[in-house]
Amino acid sequence: MTRVGREVRVRGYPAGPVTTGDFEVVEVEVPGPAPGEVLVRNTWTSVDPGLRLRLRPDAPAGYFVAFPLGEPMDGVMAVGEVVESCAEGFAVGDTVTHAKGWREYAVVDPAEVQLGGIGTLTRVELEGAEASWFLGPLGGMGLTAYAGLHVVDALRGGETVWVSAAAGAVGSLAVQIARLSGNRVIASAGSDDKVAWLQESLGVEAFNYRDGLDDRLGALAPHGVDVCFDSVGGDHLEAALDHLGRNGRVAMCGSISDYESEPKGPRNLFLAVSKDLTLRGFRGSSNLHLMPEMRQLIAGWLATGELVHRETVFTGLESAPHALAEMIAGRTIGKTLVSIG
Ligand SMILES: NC(=O)c1ccc[n+]([C@@H]2O[C@H](COP(=O)([O-])OP(=O)(O)OC[C@H]3O[C@@H](n4cnc5c(N)ncnc54)[C@H](OP(=O)(O)O)[C@@H]3O)[C@@H](O)[C@H]2O)c1
């Protein structure tokens, strides 16, 4: 039987904000798995800001490689179901995660290390969880949020933690992990709806940064913050340097404010010297050793309802480019996903 499936390819690198015209959806013949491989029917695929960093001729040094033009986009997380297996340890019907997303079917070699290991083919036991959660709180998003707080020693509790891009996939988890660890959490996001969700559903103080970053942060934390979990960079990192107290720490998760434009600062870097600050960049995928403890903690909180998980779901593979543009523009809440078939 010849199987046919669709995949998204990059048509050209965007000069500014990403648009659907930068991609094409192509129908291809799907080969059967060779010995040692499995064929997966993808059911969910991830939409991540980091994809935008790879939509250029050269991705940032040390990061995952740029997507080649006119080829399937390797290195995007997906969840799927094994439909044919020629690999030991994988059976038809298994739920798996892997890194060949943005396509309907994927032939995957379990021996191939993907995305620093986080995207290597892995069988997951649902145990009451939704499959999509393995792209969110029980997957890379949970790991990134947990690892970021871990590397700046913010899991002890008793401190004031500011989380930026707080209504997003990583941010909403960082907010809750920090709060459930006993910290006071201040969250910022770019719309009143997001702020209301952060206050009412996630139970933290929150503000809309479009109403004034410095003023609002200063009003909520007149004596400064101890830790900033920052996904925005630019003006947000600048505000963090201004509002952190002595020995403050920044978990530098991302700098989405400059993914589609020229970098904007910060212009007050000397404060890192004068206040003995720690600016700690980190990658979730560099902290795979934390995955088991993160999963145990978050799965427990999800089961008791202490941790809230929200998704914005786009339907059909063809919606993936639109989903990416919507997410970067701030028009999604929680984890942005595409459901396939
Ligand atoms: N270090 C790692 O290993 C790692 C792993 C995954 C993700 N990340 C980073 O974590 C960050 C969040 O990723 P995510 O998947 O959770 O995405 P997300 O937060 O769900 O979506 C991105 C959000 O960023 C906000 N944003 C966009 N442009 C902005 C700007 N100029 N100023 C302020 N906010 C802006 C928007 O929300 P608003 O409406 O609030 O503006 C948007 O919804 C990104 O920087 C990403 O690169 C890092």
XYZ file of C-alpha atoms and ligand atoms in Angstrom:
389
model
C 0.000 0.000 0.000
C 1.367 3.414 -0.915
C 0.804 5.910 1.865
C 0.566 9.606 1.138
C 0.998 12.405 3.674
C 1.516 16.144 3.774
C 4.490 18.077 5.152
C 5.293 21.753 5.626
C 8.380 23.161 3.934
C 10.009 26.572 4.129
C 9.609 28.447 0.860
C 11.700 31.494 1.796
C 13.132 33.177 4.894
C 10.971 36.057 6.187
C 12.650 39.484 6.405
C 10.289 40.676 9.180
C 7.268 39.071 10.826
C 6.665 35.511 9.650
C 3.717 34.986 7.267
C 1.958 31.938 5.866
C 3.460 32.790 2.452
C 6.897 31.818 3.785
C 5.776 28.157 3.772
C 4.236 25.594 1.467
C 2.330 22.413 2.266
C 3.399 19.548 0.030
C 1.941 16.070 -0.477
C 4.581 13.323 -0.503
C 4.717 9.562 -0.722
C 5.555 8.102 2.702
C 8.091 5.263 2.599
C 7.725 2.273 4.926
C 10.194 2.011 7.812
C 13.567 0.373 7.089
C 14.948 -2.164 9.596
C 15.482 -0.342 12.916
C 12.963 2.431 12.100
C 9.323 3.128 12.945
C 6.576 4.884 11.024
C 4.620 7.373 13.141
C 1.302 9.058 12.365
C 1.648 12.461 13.999
C -1.355 13.594 16.038
C -0.003 16.813 17.583
C 2.827 19.095 16.573
C 4.421 21.918 18.472
C 4.561 25.615 17.601
C 7.572 27.326 19.187
C 9.130 30.804 18.999
C 12.499 29.099 18.517
C 11.364 28.013 15.038
C 11.565 31.675 14.025
C 15.288 31.692 14.912
C 15.778 28.906 12.372
C 13.897 30.660 9.569
C 17.018 32.452 8.390
C 20.118 31.417 6.454
C 22.095 30.926 9.687
C 20.578 30.181 13.090
C 22.282 31.777 16.145
C 25.608 30.152 17.046
C 25.215 27.171 19.362
C 21.501 26.844 18.595
C 19.656 24.251 16.493
C 20.431 24.552 12.772
C 18.488 26.676 10.276
C 15.701 25.002 8.281
C 16.873 24.367 4.723
C 14.592 25.767 2.018
C 12.295 23.364 0.182
C 12.833 20.417 2.544
C 10.857 18.922 5.462
C 11.467 20.809 8.729
C 13.494 18.437 10.902
C 13.787 19.278 14.586
C 10.223 20.237 15.555
C 8.568 18.340 18.402
C 5.554 16.118 17.741
C 3.448 13.462 19.420
C 2.138 10.551 17.401
C 1.103 6.947 17.225
C 3.288 4.160 15.867
C 1.594 2.654 12.786
C 4.432 0.357 11.627
C 7.470 -0.753 13.582
C 10.720 -2.395 12.527
C 12.499 -1.278 15.710
C 12.882 -3.196 18.931
C 11.015 -1.610 21.855
C 8.314 0.078 19.729
C 4.972 -1.529 18.856
C 2.009 -0.501 16.710
C -0.274 1.705 18.807
C 2.467 3.135 21.057
C 2.272 6.858 21.789
C 5.645 8.470 21.092
C 7.352 11.849 21.045
C 9.966 12.744 18.456
C 11.354 15.686 16.495
C 9.876 15.215 13.013
C 6.868 17.443 13.418
C 5.078 19.718 10.930
C 4.197 16.652 8.816
C 1.470 14.014 8.956
C 3.674 10.912 8.850
C 7.285 10.530 9.947
C 9.778 7.715 9.534
C 11.919 7.867 12.666
C 15.134 6.126 13.663
C 15.212 5.715 17.457
C 19.016 5.658 17.382
C 19.162 9.186 15.958
C 19.689 11.791 18.716
C 17.383 14.748 18.026
C 17.299 18.248 19.533
C 20.017 17.498 22.052
C 18.181 14.330 23.117
C 14.816 15.869 23.980
C 13.525 14.993 20.493
C 14.917 11.461 20.246
C 12.112 8.939 19.646
C 10.626 8.115 23.055
C 7.613 5.991 24.035
C 5.411 7.715 26.599
C 2.996 6.178 29.081
C -0.083 8.381 29.268
C -1.157 7.284 32.785
C -4.138 9.637 32.745
C -2.375 12.463 30.903
C -3.438 13.823 27.513
C -0.950 13.020 24.723
C -0.583 16.748 23.924
C 0.717 17.433 27.435
C 3.997 15.778 26.387
C 4.581 18.831 24.169
C 3.672 21.115 27.077
C 3.860 20.683 30.848
C 5.189 17.098 30.731
C 7.620 17.839 27.876
C 9.979 20.575 26.758
C 7.871 23.428 28.152
C 7.782 21.966 31.639
C 11.477 21.146 31.471
C 12.394 24.661 30.345
C 10.330 26.334 33.060
C 11.639 23.998 35.770
C 15.263 24.098 34.587
C 15.263 27.903 34.383
C 14.094 28.260 37.962
C 16.485 25.503 39.026
C 19.624 27.064 37.510
C 19.027 30.370 39.308
C 18.179 28.585 42.573
C 14.609 29.903 42.678
C 12.895 26.713 43.857
C 13.575 27.281 47.557
C 10.676 29.711 47.996
C 10.427 32.916 49.971
C 11.525 35.244 47.158
C 9.880 37.623 44.708
C 10.007 36.284 41.139
C 9.000 38.268 38.049
C 8.026 36.124 35.038
C 7.720 37.791 31.607
C 5.663 36.405 28.675
C 3.836 34.820 31.595
C 0.658 33.705 29.811
C 2.623 31.657 27.265
C 3.644 28.002 27.221
C 6.847 28.272 29.250
C 5.835 31.388 31.179
C 2.565 30.010 32.537
C 4.439 26.982 33.868
C 7.292 29.059 35.316
C 4.677 31.203 37.091
C 3.025 28.185 38.671
C 6.184 26.250 39.538
C 7.593 29.383 41.207
C 4.356 30.002 43.112
C 3.878 26.367 44.162
C 7.501 26.405 45.380
C 6.583 29.153 47.832
C 7.625 32.322 46.017
C 5.679 35.526 45.532
C 5.166 35.765 41.755
C 4.610 38.846 39.622
C 3.589 38.029 36.049
C 3.525 40.246 32.957
C 1.824 39.739 29.612
C 0.638 41.757 26.636
C -3.164 41.842 26.932
C -5.808 42.423 29.586
C -7.323 38.991 28.877
C -3.989 37.347 29.623
C -3.582 39.402 32.788
C -7.062 38.383 33.973
C -6.242 34.699 33.351
C -2.971 34.998 35.276
C -4.742 36.626 38.205
C -7.921 34.568 38.298
C -6.779 31.108 37.181
C -3.098 31.027 38.080
C -3.509 33.037 41.281
C -0.668 35.549 40.899
C -0.279 39.313 40.707
C -0.069 40.390 37.091
C 0.158 43.428 34.837
C -0.052 44.340 31.155
C 3.398 45.537 30.081
C 1.801 47.639 27.336
C 0.444 49.880 30.131
C 4.007 50.687 31.230
C 6.663 48.213 32.181
C 8.697 50.232 34.703
C 5.767 51.930 36.419
C 3.726 48.759 36.855
C 6.658 46.642 38.017
C 7.827 49.401 40.366
C 4.340 49.699 41.870
C 4.029 45.951 42.481
C 7.585 45.512 43.760
C 8.710 48.814 45.276
C 11.583 47.050 47.073
C 12.697 45.212 43.945
C 12.598 41.601 42.768
C 14.980 38.767 43.600
C 14.642 36.725 40.399
C 13.489 37.410 36.864
C 12.500 34.543 34.547
C 12.808 36.352 31.227
C 11.634 35.167 27.818
C 11.467 38.588 26.160
C 14.872 40.329 26.356
C 15.199 43.949 25.119
C 13.132 46.364 27.207
C 12.080 43.555 29.596
C 15.668 42.560 30.390
C 16.495 46.233 30.803
C 13.623 46.560 33.304
C 14.841 43.432 35.100
C 18.288 44.985 35.582
C 16.635 48.132 36.951
C 14.324 46.321 39.380
C 16.497 43.465 40.646
C 17.961 43.892 44.111
C 21.568 43.102 45.120
C 22.577 39.534 44.165
C 19.482 39.242 41.980
C 19.358 36.553 39.299
C 17.960 36.398 35.794
C 17.033 33.077 34.183
C 17.532 34.066 30.536
C 15.052 31.807 28.759
C 14.687 33.674 25.465
C 14.614 37.106 23.840
C 11.510 36.940 21.677
C 11.354 40.734 21.296
C 14.269 40.556 18.863
C 13.499 37.335 16.947
C 11.899 39.319 14.128
C 13.770 42.612 14.418
C 17.102 44.182 15.347
C 18.276 43.530 18.956
C 17.313 46.401 21.280
C 19.592 46.349 24.261
C 19.591 46.327 27.305
C 21.267 49.729 27.704
C 21.957 49.439 31.448
C 24.244 46.400 31.592
C 26.548 48.012 34.155
C 23.835 47.353 36.763
C 24.805 43.682 36.537
C 28.200 44.735 37.887
C 27.064 47.316 40.415
C 24.380 45.035 41.938
C 26.318 41.735 41.749
C 23.679 40.222 39.482
C 23.772 36.802 37.838
C 22.545 36.670 34.226
C 22.157 32.967 33.549
C 21.263 31.773 30.057
C 20.091 28.180 29.858
C 18.424 25.665 27.558
C 15.805 23.162 28.593
C 17.430 20.551 26.366
C 20.750 21.003 28.209
C 19.019 19.944 31.423
C 17.544 16.589 30.399
C 18.664 15.119 33.728
C 15.913 17.195 35.378
C 13.128 15.640 33.239
C 12.183 12.789 35.646
C 11.862 15.019 38.727
C 10.066 17.736 36.714
C 7.559 15.198 35.334
C 6.869 13.693 38.730
C 6.270 17.117 40.270
C 4.131 18.538 37.459
C 2.127 15.337 36.862
C 1.244 15.388 40.551
C 0.123 19.019 40.461
C -1.885 18.402 37.273
C -3.612 15.419 38.882
C -4.628 17.402 41.963
C -5.627 20.450 39.920
C -3.050 22.644 41.670
C -1.430 23.377 38.307
C -3.533 24.690 35.435
C -2.635 23.907 31.828
C -4.153 25.784 28.901
C -3.729 25.201 25.161
C -4.499 27.197 22.042
C -5.147 24.578 19.363
C -5.113 25.111 15.591
C -6.621 22.314 13.531
C -4.988 20.642 10.535
C -1.343 20.561 9.454
C -1.933 23.420 7.012
C -2.650 25.760 9.954
C 0.876 25.415 11.426
C 2.403 28.510 9.721
C -0.607 30.638 10.743
C -0.316 29.303 14.301
C 3.346 30.365 14.447
C 2.535 33.893 13.268
C -0.357 34.189 15.731
C 1.739 32.988 18.647
C 4.636 35.375 18.036
C 2.124 38.222 17.647
C 0.762 37.399 21.121
C -2.659 36.157 20.001
C -2.464 32.747 21.714
C -2.615 31.753 25.386
C -0.820 28.831 27.031
C 0.790 26.209 24.811
C 0.227 26.717 21.080
C -0.345 23.430 19.257
C -1.541 22.020 15.972
C -3.788 18.982 16.072
C -3.301 16.702 13.058
C -5.917 14.285 11.874
N 15.729 28.263 26.811
C 15.016 27.277 26.272
O 15.402 26.109 26.255
C 13.687 27.599 25.686
C 12.774 26.579 25.352
C 11.507 26.929 24.880
C 11.195 28.270 24.712
N 12.128 29.212 25.018
C 11.832 30.642 24.891
O 10.805 30.935 25.806
C 10.035 32.008 25.295
C 8.560 31.642 25.310
O 8.361 30.507 24.484
P 6.922 29.830 24.461
O 7.010 28.626 23.625
O 6.453 29.716 25.848
O 6.060 30.919 23.683
P 4.766 31.699 24.204
O 5.161 32.459 25.432
O 3.641 30.754 24.301
O 4.481 32.699 23.011
C 5.324 33.788 22.814
C 4.782 35.042 23.522
O 5.809 36.023 23.618
C 5.186 37.298 23.774
N 5.883 38.304 22.964
C 6.108 38.299 21.637
N 6.755 39.410 21.256
C 6.931 40.140 22.391
C 7.538 41.402 22.671
N 8.101 42.146 21.691
N 7.527 41.857 23.934
C 6.966 41.130 24.930
N 6.391 39.928 24.733
C 6.376 39.444 23.481
C 3.744 37.165 23.308
O 2.876 37.242 24.449
P 2.319 38.678 24.983
O 0.907 38.769 24.503
O 2.436 38.551 26.456
O 3.174 39.761 24.402
C 3.700 35.748 22.733
O 2.467 35.129 22.876
C 10.602 32.359 23.928
O 11.544 33.397 24.092
C 11.302 31.066 23.541
O 12.313 31.281 22.594
C 13.349 28.903 25.497
